[in-house]
Coordinates of C-alpha atoms (C1' of nucleotides) in Angstrom, one line a residue:
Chain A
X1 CA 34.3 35.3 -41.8
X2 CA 34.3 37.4 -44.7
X3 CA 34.5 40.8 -44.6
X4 CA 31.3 42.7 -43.6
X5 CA 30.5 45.1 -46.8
X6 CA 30.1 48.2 -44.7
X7 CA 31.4 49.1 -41.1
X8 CA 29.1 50.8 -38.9
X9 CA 30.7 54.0 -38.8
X10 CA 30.5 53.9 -43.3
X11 CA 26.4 53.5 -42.2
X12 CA 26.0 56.2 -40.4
X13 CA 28.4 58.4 -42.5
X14 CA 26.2 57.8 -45.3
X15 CA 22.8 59.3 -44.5
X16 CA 21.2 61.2 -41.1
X17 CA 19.9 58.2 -38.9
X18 CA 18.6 60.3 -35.8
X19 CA 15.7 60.2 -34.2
X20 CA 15.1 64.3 -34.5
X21 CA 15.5 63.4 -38.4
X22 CA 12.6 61.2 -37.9
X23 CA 10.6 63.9 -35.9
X24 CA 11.3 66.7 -38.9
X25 CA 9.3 63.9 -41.2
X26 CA 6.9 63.7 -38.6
X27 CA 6.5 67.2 -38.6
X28 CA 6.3 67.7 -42.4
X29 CA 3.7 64.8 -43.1
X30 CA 1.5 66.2 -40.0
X31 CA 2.2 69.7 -40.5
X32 CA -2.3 70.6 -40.2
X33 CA -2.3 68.5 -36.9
X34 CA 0.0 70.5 -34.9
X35 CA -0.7 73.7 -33.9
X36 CA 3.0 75.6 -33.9
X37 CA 3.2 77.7 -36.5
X38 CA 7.4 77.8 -36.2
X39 CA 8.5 74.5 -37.9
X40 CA 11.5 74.3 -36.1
X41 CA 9.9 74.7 -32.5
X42 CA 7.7 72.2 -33.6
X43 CA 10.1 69.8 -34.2
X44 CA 12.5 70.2 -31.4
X45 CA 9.0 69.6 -29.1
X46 CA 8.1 66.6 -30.7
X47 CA 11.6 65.4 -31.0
X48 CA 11.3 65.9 -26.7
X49 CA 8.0 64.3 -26.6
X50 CA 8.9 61.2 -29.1
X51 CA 11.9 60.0 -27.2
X52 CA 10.0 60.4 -23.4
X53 CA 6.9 58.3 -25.3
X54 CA 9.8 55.6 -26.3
X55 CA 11.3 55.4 -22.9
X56 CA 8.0 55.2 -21.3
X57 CA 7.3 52.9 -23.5
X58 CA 9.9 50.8 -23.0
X59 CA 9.3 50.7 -19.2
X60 CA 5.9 50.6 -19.1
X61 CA 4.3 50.3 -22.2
X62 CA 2.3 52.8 -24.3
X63 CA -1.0 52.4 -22.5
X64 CA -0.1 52.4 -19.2
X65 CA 1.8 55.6 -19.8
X66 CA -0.4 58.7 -19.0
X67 CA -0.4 62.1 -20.5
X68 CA 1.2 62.9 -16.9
X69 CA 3.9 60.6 -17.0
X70 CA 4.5 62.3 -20.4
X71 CA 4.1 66.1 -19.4
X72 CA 6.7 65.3 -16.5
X73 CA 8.9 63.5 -18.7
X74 CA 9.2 66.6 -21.5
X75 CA 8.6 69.9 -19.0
X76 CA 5.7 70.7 -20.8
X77 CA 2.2 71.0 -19.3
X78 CA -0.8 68.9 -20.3
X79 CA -2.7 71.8 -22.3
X80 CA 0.7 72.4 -24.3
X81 CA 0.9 68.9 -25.0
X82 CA -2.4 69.2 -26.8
X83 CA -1.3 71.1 -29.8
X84 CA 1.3 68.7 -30.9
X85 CA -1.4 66.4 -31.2
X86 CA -5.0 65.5 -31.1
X87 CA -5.2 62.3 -28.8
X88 CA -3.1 59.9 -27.2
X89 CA -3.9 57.6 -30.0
X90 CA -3.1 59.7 -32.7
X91 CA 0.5 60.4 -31.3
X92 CA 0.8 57.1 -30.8
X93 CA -0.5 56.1 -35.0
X94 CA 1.9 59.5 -35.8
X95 CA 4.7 58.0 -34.1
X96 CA 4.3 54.4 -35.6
X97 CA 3.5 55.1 -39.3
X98 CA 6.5 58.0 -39.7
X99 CA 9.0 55.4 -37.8
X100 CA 7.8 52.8 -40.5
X101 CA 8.3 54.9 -43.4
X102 CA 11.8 56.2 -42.6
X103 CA 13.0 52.9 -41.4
X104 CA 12.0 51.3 -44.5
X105 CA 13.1 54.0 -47.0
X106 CA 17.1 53.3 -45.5
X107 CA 16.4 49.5 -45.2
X108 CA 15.9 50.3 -49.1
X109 CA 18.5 52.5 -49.9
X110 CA 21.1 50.2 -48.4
X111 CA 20.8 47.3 -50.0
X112 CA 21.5 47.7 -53.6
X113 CA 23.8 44.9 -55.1
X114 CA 22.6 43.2 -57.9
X115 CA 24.7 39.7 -56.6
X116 CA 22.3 38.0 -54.6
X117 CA 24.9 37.0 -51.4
X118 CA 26.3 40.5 -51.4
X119 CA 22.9 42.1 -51.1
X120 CA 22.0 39.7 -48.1
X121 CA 25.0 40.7 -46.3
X122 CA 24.2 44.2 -46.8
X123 CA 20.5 44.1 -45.7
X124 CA 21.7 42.1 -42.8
X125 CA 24.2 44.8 -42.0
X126 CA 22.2 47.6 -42.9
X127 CA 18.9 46.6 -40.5
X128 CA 21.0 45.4 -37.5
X129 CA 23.0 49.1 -37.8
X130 CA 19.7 50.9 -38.3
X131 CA 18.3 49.2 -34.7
X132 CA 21.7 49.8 -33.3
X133 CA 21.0 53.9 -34.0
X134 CA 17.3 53.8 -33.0
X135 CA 16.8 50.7 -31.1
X136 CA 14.0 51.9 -29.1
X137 CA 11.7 52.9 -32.2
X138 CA 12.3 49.2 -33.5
X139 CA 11.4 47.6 -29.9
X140 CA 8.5 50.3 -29.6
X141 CA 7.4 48.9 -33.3
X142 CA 7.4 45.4 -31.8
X143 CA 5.9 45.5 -28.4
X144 CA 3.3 48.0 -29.4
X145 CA 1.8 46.9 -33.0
X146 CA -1.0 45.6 -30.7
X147 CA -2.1 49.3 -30.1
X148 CA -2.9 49.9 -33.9
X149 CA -6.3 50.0 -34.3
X150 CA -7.8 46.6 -36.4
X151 CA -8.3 48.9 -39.3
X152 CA -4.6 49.8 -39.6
X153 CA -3.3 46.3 -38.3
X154 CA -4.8 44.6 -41.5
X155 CA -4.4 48.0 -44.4
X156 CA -0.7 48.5 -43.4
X157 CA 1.4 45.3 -44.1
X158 CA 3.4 45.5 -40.5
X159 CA 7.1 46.4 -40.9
X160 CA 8.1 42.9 -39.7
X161 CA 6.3 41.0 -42.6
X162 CA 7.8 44.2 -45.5
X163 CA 11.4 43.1 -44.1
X164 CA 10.6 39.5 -43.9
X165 CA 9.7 39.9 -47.5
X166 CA 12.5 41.4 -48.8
X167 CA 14.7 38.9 -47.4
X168 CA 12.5 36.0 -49.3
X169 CA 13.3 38.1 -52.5
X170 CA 16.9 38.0 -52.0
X171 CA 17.1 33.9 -51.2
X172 CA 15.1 33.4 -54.0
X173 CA 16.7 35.0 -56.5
X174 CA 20.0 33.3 -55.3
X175 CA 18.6 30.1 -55.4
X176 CA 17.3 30.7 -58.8
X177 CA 21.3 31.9 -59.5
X178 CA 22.4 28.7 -58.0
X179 CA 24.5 30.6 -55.6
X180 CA 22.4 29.4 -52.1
X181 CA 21.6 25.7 -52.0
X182 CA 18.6 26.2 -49.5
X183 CA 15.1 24.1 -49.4
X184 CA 12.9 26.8 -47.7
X185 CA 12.9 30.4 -48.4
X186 CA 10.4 31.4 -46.5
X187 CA 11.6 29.7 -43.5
X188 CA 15.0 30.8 -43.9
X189 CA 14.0 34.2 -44.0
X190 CA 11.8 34.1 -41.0
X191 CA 14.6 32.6 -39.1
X192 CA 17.1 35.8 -40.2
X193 CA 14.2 38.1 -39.3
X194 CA 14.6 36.2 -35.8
X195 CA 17.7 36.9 -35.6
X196 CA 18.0 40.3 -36.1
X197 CA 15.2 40.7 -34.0
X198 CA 16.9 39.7 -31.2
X199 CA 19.8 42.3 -31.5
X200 CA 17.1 45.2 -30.2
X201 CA 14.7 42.8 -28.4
X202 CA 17.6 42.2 -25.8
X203 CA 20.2 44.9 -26.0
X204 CA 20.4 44.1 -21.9
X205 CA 21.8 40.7 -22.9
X206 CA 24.4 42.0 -25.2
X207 CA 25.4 45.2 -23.2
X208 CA 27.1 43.0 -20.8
X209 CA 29.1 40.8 -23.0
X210 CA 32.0 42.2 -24.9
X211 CA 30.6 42.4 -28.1
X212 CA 29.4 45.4 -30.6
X213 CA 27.4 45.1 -33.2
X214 CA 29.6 44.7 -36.3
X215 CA 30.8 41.0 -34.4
X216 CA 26.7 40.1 -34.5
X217 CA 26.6 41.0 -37.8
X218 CA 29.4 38.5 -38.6
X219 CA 28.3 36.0 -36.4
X220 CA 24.6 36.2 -38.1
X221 CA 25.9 36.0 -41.8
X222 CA 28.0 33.2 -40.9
X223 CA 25.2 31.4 -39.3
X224 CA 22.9 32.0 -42.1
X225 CA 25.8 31.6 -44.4
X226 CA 26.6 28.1 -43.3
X227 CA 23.0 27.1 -44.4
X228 CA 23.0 28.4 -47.6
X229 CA 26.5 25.7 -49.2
Chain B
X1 CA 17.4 16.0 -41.5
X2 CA 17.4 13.3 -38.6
X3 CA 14.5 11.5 -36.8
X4 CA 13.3 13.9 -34.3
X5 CA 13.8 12.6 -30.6
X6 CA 10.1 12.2 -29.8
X7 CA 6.9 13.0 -32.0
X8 CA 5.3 16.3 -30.0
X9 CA 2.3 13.3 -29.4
X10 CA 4.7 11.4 -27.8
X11 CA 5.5 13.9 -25.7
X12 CA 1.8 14.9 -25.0
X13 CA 1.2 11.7 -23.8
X14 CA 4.2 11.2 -21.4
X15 CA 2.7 14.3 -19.0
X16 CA -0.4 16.5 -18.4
X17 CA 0.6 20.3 -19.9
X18 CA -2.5 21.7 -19.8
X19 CA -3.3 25.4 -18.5
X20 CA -5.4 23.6 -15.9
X21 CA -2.9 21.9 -14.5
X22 CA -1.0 24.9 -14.3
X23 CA -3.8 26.6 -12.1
X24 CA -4.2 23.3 -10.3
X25 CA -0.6 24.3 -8.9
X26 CA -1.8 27.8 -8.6
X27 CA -4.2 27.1 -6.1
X28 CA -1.8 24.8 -4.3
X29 CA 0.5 27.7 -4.0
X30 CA -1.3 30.2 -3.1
X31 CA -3.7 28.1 -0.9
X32 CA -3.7 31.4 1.8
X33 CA -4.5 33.9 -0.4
X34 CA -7.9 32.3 -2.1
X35 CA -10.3 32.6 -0.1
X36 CA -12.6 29.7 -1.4
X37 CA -12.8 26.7 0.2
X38 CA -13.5 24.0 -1.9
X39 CA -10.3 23.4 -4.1
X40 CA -11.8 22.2 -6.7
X41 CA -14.2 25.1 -7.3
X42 CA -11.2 27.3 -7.1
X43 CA -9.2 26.0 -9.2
X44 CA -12.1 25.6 -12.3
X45 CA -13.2 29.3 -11.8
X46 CA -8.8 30.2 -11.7
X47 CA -8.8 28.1 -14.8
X48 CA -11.6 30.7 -16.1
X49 CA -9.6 34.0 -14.8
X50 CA -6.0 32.7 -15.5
X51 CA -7.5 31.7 -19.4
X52 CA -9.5 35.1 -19.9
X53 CA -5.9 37.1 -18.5
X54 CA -3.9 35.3 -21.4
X55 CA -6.4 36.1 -23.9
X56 CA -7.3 39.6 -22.7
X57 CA -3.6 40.2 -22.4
X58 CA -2.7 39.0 -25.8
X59 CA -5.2 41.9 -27.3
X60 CA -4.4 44.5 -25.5
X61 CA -2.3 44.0 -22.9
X62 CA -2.1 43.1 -19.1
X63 CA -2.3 46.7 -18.3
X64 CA -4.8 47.8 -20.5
X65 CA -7.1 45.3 -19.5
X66 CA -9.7 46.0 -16.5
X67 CA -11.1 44.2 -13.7
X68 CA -14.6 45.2 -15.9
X69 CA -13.0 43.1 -18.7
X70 CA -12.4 40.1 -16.7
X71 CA -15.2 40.1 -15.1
X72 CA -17.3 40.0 -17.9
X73 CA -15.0 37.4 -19.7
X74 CA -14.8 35.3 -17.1
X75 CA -19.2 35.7 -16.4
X76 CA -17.7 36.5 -12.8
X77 CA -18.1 39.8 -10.3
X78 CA -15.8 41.8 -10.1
X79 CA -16.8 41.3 -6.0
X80 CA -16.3 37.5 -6.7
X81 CA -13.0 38.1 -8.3
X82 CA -11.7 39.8 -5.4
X83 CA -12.0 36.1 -3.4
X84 CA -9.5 34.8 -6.2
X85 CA -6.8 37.3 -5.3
X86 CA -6.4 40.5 -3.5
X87 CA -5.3 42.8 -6.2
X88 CA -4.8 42.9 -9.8
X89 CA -0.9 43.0 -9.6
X90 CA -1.0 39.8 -7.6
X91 CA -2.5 37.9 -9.5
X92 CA -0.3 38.9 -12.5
X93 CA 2.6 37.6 -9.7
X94 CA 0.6 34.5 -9.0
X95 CA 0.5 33.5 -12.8
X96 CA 3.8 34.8 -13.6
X97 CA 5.7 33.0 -10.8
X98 CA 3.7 29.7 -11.8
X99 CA 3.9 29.6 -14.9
X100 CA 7.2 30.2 -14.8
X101 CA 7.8 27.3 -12.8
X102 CA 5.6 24.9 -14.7
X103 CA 7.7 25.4 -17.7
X104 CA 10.7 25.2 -16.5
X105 CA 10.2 21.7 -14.6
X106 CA 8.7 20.1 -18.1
X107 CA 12.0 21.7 -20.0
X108 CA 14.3 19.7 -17.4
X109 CA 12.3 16.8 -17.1
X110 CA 12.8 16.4 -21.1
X111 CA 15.9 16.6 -21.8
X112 CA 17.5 14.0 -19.8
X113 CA 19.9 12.4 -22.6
X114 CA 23.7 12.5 -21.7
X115 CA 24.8 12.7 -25.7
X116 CA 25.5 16.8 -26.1
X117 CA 23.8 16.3 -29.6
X118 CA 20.8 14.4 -28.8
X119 CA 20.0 16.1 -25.6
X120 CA 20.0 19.2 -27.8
X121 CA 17.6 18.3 -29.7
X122 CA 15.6 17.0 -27.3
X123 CA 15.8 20.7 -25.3
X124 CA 14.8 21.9 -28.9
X125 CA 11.6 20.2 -29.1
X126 CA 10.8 20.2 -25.6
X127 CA 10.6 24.0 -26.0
X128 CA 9.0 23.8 -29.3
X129 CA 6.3 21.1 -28.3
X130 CA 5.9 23.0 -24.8
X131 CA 5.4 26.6 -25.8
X132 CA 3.2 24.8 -29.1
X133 CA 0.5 23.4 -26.0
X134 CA 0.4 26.4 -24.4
X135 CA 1.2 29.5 -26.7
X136 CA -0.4 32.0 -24.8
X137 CA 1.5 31.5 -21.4
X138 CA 4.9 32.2 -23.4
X139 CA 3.7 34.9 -24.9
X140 CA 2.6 36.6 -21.7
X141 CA 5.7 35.5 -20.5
X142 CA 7.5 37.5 -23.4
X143 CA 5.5 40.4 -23.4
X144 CA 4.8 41.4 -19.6
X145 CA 7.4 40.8 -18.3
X146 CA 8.4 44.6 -17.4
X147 CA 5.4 44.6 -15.2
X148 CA 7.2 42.6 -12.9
X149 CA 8.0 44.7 -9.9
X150 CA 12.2 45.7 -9.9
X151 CA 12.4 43.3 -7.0
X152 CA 11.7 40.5 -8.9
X153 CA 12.7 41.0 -11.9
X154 CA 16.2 41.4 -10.4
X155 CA 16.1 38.1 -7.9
X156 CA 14.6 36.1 -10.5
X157 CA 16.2 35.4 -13.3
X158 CA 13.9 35.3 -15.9
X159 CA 12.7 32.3 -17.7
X160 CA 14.5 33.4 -21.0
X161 CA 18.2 33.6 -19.5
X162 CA 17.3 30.5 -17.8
X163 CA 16.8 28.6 -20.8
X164 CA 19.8 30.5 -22.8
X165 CA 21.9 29.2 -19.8
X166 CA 20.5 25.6 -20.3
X167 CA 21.5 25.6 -23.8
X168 CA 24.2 26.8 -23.4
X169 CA 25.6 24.2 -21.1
X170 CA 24.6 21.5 -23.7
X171 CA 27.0 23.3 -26.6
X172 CA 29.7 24.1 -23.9
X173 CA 29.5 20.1 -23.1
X174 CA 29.2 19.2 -26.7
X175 CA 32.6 21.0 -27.3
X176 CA 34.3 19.8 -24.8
X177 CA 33.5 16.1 -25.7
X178 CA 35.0 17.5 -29.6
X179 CA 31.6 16.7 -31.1
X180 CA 30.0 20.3 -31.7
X181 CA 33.4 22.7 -34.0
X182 CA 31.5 26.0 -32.7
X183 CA 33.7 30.0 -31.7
X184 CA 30.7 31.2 -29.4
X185 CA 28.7 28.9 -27.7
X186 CA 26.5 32.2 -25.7
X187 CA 26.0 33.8 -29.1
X188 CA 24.5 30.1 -30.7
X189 CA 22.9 29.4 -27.3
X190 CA 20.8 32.8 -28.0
X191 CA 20.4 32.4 -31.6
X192 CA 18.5 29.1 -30.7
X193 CA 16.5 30.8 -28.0
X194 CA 15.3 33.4 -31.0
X195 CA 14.4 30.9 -33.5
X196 CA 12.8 29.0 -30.5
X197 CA 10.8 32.5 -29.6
X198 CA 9.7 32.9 -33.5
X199 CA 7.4 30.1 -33.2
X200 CA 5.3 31.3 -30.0
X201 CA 5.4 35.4 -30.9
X202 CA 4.7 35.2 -34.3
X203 CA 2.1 32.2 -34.5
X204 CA -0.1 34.3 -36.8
X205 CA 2.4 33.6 -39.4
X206 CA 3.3 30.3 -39.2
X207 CA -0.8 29.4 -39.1
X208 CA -1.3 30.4 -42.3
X209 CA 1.6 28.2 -44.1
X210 CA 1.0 24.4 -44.5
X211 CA 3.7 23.9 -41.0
X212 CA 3.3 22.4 -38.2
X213 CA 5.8 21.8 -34.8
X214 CA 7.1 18.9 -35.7
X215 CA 8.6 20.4 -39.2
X216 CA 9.3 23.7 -37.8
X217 CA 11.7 21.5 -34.9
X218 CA 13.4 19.6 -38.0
X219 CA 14.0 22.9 -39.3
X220 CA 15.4 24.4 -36.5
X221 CA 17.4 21.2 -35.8
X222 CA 18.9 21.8 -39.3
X223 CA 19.7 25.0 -39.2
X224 CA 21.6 25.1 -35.8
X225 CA 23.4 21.7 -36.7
X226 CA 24.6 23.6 -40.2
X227 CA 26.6 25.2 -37.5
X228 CA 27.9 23.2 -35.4
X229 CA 29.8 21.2 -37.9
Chain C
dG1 C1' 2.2 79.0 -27.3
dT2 C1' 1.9 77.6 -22.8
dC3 C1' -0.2 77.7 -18.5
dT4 C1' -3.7 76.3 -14.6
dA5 C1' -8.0 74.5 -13.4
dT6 C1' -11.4 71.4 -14.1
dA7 C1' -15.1 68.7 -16.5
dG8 C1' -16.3 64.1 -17.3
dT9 C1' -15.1 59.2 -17.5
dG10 C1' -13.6 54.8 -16.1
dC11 C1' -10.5 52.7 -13.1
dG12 C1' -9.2 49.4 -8.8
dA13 C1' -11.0 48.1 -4.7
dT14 C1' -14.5 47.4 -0.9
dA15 C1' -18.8 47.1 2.0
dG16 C1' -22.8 44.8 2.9
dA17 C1' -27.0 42.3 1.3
dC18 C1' -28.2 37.7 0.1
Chain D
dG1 C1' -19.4 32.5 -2.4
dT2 C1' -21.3 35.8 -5.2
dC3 C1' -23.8 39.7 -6.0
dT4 C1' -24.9 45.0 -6.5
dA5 C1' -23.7 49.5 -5.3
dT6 C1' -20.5 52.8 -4.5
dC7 C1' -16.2 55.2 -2.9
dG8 C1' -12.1 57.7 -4.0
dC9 C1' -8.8 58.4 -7.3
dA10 C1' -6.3 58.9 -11.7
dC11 C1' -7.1 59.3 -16.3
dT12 C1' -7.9 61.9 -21.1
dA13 C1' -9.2 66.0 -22.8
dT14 C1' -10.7 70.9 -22.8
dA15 C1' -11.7 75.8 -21.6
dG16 C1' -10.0 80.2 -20.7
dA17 C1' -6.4 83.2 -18.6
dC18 C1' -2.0 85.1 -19.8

DNA sequence: GTCTATAGTGCGATAGAC
DNA sequence: GTCTATCGCACTATAGAC
């Protein structure tokens, strides 16, 4: 195995990958929505109210979690929960499209070589350490895209098919180089999205086994690897 | 790429995977329960319920959807349904715990070969061809499964680490006899099971591309064997 | 800005006619 | 065996006190 072209530790070093982060955009882009007039309160209640909805989630699922569950879960009362938001749906569309945008924008910034294999192994990298730091938004992203509302489902091009996409880009541009010898594309990069899918869809798997996630990063560019000689 | 072991008509034709059959079993099961007599009549209007849960569930999920739901899916009362089983969290048991079964029998019953490489790619398509005839019971298998109470999700183990282990067993074997050069046969064992999941959760995107089973198996086939070599 | 109390709705489940 | 009608409850959302 090669060497992996950024450690975990380098990733997070490099920019603010928290979930409050995320809740301070959340704040910003819906700052007419929520009635708190001190930014900061603001955010430290939604940043409460955001991980209780992804842990209830996660358990439960998003509809079967009630505005109960959720005051119980943040110590704050149903009537205060009301002026971080409008309706259960709307937290829930506030939630999804901010987690999109800011997942995407560091998918983006980390993958910047011009040398096709390089950049692979850094997208690789940079998406598996990004649902290492936040894997319950990624698994909320997944279980729950049902929840969007038809309107949204078919405007916003889902996170999966964006990421899917970029990875096409890259294996064809290599191809074009001559560097990968590969017959489908397309295929090849569903089956990388599969993969890296699988790191946040079953973190119970891995916990137990003695394995973190720079050794899957390794073990998912050599198994793409070997199918690209 | 190889011949495939069997053609997925082939394997149509050598037993009767049909969701019917499945509630056919149902019935047998949970003979006490149902309170219809006739067994034929119960296991037509199960058919009815079981098919209008998968499809209902698929939407919005098996929480979200109501008994009002059903019963107007299924053109049954919601007093009738009640004769079918005695509360909504049974019979999301009942199918779980049959389906479950179902599957696993057809998986085992397919790949029967003593060679570590064919039987692999016999387990391959089994799962492929299986989870191709009846999409829908996978991916309620996939997607509900943290409705299961704790009890049983902790005594049974669920169908996906069931699988994983039968996989795994072929690539431990397959090393052993010298004939698969792989490091970690649990992490290839669940990088299968992922590209095996792909084609079941994300059917929406493998419709629209000129693909079918048969050349997704090849390419899975391909792209595991790149690694075992 | 947060609380309690409650309005209004839709849920799972059941009883009793046919 | 299936229907209609309805019970009691939990839900989302809101109004008004503090």
């Amino acid at each position: 195995m090669d060497r992996l072209p950024f450690t975990y530790k380098e990733f997070l070093s490099k920019q603010t990958i928290t979930l409050e982060e995320i809740c301070r955009g959340l704040v910003k882009t819906n700052r007419d929505r929520i009635n708190i007039k001190k930014e900061e309160r603001a955010v430290q209640n939604l940043h409460r109210i955001v991980q209780a909805v992804l842990s209830l989630s996660q358990t439960k699922g998003f509809s079967a979690m009630s505005l109960r569950d959720l005051s119980q879960e943040t110590d704050l009362s149903m009537g205060a929960l009301y002026n971080y938001f409008n309706s259960k749906e709307e937290l829930f569309q506030m939630i999804y499209t901010q987690g999109r945008t800011s997942v995407f924008d560091t998918l983006e910034a980390n993958a910047v070589a011009s040398d096709p294999e390089l950049r692979l192994q850094q997208s690789i990298c940079a998406h598996l350490y990004l649902s290492e730091a936040l894997p319950r938004v990624f698994s909320f992203f997944f279980m729950e895209a049902r929840n969007l509302p038809a309107q949204l489902q078919k405007n916003i091009i889902s996170l999966e098919q964006l990421t899917e996409g970029f990875f096409e880009e890259i294996l064809q541009e290599g191809k074009k180089k001559k560097q990968f010898a590969l017959e489908d594309t397309q295929l090849t990069a569903s089956a990388i999205k599969a993969l890296l899918q699988d790191w946040y869809l079953k973190r119970y798997k891995f916990s137990t086994r003695r394995l973190n996630v720079e050794k899957y990063a390794s073990f998912v560019i050599d198994f793409v690897g070997a199918n690209l000689k």
